[in-house]
XYZ file of C-alpha atoms in Angstrom:
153
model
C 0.000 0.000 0.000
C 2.788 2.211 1.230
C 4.551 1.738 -2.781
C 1.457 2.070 -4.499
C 0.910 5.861 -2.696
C 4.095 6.454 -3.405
C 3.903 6.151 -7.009
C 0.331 8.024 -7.102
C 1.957 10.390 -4.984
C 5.091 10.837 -7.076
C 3.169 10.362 -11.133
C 0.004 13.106 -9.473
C 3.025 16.075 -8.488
C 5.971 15.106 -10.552
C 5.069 13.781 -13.835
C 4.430 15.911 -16.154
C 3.416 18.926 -13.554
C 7.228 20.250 -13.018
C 7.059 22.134 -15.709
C 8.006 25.702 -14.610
C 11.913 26.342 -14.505
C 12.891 28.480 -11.810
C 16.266 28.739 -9.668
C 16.871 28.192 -6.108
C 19.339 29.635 -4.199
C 22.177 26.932 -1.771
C 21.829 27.918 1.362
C 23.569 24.368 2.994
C 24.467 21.404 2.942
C 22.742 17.936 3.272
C 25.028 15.143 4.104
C 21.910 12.075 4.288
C 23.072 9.900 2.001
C 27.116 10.575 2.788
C 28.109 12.910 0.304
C 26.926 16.585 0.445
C 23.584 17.537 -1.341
C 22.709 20.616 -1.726
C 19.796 22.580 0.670
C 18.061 24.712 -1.408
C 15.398 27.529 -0.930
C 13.701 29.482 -3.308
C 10.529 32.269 -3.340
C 7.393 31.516 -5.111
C 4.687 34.598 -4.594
C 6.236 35.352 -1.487
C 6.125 32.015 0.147
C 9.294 30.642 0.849
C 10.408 26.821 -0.038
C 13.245 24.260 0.826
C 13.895 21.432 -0.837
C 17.171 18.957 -0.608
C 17.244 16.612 -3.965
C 18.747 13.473 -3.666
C 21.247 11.402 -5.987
C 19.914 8.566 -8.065
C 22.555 6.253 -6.701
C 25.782 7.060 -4.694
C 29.224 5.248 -5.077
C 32.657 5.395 -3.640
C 35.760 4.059 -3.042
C 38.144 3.948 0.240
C 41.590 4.510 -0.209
C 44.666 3.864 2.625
C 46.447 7.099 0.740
C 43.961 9.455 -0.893
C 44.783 12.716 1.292
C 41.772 14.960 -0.042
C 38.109 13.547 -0.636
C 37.657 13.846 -4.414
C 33.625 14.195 -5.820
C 31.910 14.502 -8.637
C 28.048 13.685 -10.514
C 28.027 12.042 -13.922
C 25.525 13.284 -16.545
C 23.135 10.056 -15.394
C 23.012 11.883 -11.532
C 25.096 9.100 -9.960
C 27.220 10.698 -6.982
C 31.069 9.480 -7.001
C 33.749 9.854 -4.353
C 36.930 8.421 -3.589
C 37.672 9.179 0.299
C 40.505 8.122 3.049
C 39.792 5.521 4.671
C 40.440 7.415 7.951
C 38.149 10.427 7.037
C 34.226 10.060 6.708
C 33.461 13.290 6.305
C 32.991 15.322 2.838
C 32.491 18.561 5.216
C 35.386 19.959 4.524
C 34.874 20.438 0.648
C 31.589 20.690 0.602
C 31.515 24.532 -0.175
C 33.862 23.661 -2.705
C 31.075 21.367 -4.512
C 28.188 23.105 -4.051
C 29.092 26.906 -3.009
C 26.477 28.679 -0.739
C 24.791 31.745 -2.582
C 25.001 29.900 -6.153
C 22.299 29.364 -7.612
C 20.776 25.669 -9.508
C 18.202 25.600 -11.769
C 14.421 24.001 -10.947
C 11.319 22.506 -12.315
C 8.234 23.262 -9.585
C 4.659 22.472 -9.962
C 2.809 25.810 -10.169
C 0.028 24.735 -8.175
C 1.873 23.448 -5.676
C 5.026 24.317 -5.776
C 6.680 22.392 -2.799
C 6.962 19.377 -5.249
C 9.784 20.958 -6.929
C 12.524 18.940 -8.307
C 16.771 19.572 -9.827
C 16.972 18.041 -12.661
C 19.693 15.461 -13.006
C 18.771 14.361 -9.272
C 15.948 11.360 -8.902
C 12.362 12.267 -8.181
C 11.032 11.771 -5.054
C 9.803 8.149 -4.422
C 11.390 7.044 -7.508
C 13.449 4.018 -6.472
C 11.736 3.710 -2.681
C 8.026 3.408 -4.006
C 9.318 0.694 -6.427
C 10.962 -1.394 -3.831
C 7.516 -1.562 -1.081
C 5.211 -2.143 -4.576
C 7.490 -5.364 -5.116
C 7.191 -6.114 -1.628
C 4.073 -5.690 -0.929
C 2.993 -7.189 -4.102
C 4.918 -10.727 -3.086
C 3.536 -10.564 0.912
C 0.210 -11.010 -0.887
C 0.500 -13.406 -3.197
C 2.617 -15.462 -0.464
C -0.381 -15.237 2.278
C -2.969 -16.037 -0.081
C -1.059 -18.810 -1.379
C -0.494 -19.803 2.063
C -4.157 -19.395 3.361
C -5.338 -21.396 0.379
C -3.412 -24.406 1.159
C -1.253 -24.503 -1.299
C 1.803 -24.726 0.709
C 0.591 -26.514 3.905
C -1.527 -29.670 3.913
């Protein structure tokens, strides 16, 4: 139940409504899925939003000698780093990879403008909604099976 909301959810705000470009202004830093992500806040008739766009997938490698963490996006929005294996924290160069005050472009819904994505980063519930549909789609089929007798005689 929880996937299938998420892809209503996701196909009702995201597909095709983001349709009005707009910028948005870094005002920090996310660091929930390791690497930094950028917070970002723009205006919309005077009402103020935040949003924090994630990476479609994140990978790294851990070096013994790497002395500086090294990042960067391919054009697919994968995140890639290669870190020390000592230091866990991308804090440091964060400014460095998305400075505070620049400004990234947007795609908002004009009615509702808090479902505003970057493109290049996934949509909200993209991967997520996907995973609990599966689930939840083989937790029934199992139980039915099971309560039919099918398994168990």
């Amino acid at each position: 139940m929880i996937g299938i909301f998420a892809l209503i959810k996701r196909n009702k705000y995201y597909n095709p409504h983001c349709l009005v470009q707009g910028s948005a202004k870094i005002i920090g830093h996310d660091f929930t899925q390791t690497v930094p992500t950028p917070v970002l806040q723009f205006f919309i008739n005077g009402t103020e939003y935040k949003i924090k766009p994630r990476y479609k997938m994140v990978s790294g490698v851990r070096t013994p000698t790497q002395s500086k963490p090294e990042f960067w996006v391919d054009a697919n929005g994968h995140a890639h780093y290669k870190i020390n294996s000592f230091v866990n924290d991308f804090r440091p160069i964060a400014n460095e990879i998305y400075p505070i005050g620049n400004e990234m472009r947007i795609l908002y819904n004009q009615q509702n403008p808090k479902f505003a994505i970057v493109p290049g980063f996934a949509k909200k519930g993209s991967i997520s909604s996907l995973i609990f549909t599966v689930i939840g789609i083989l937790v029934i089929i199992s139980s039915a099976v099971i309560f039919a007798g099918g398994f168990v005689k």
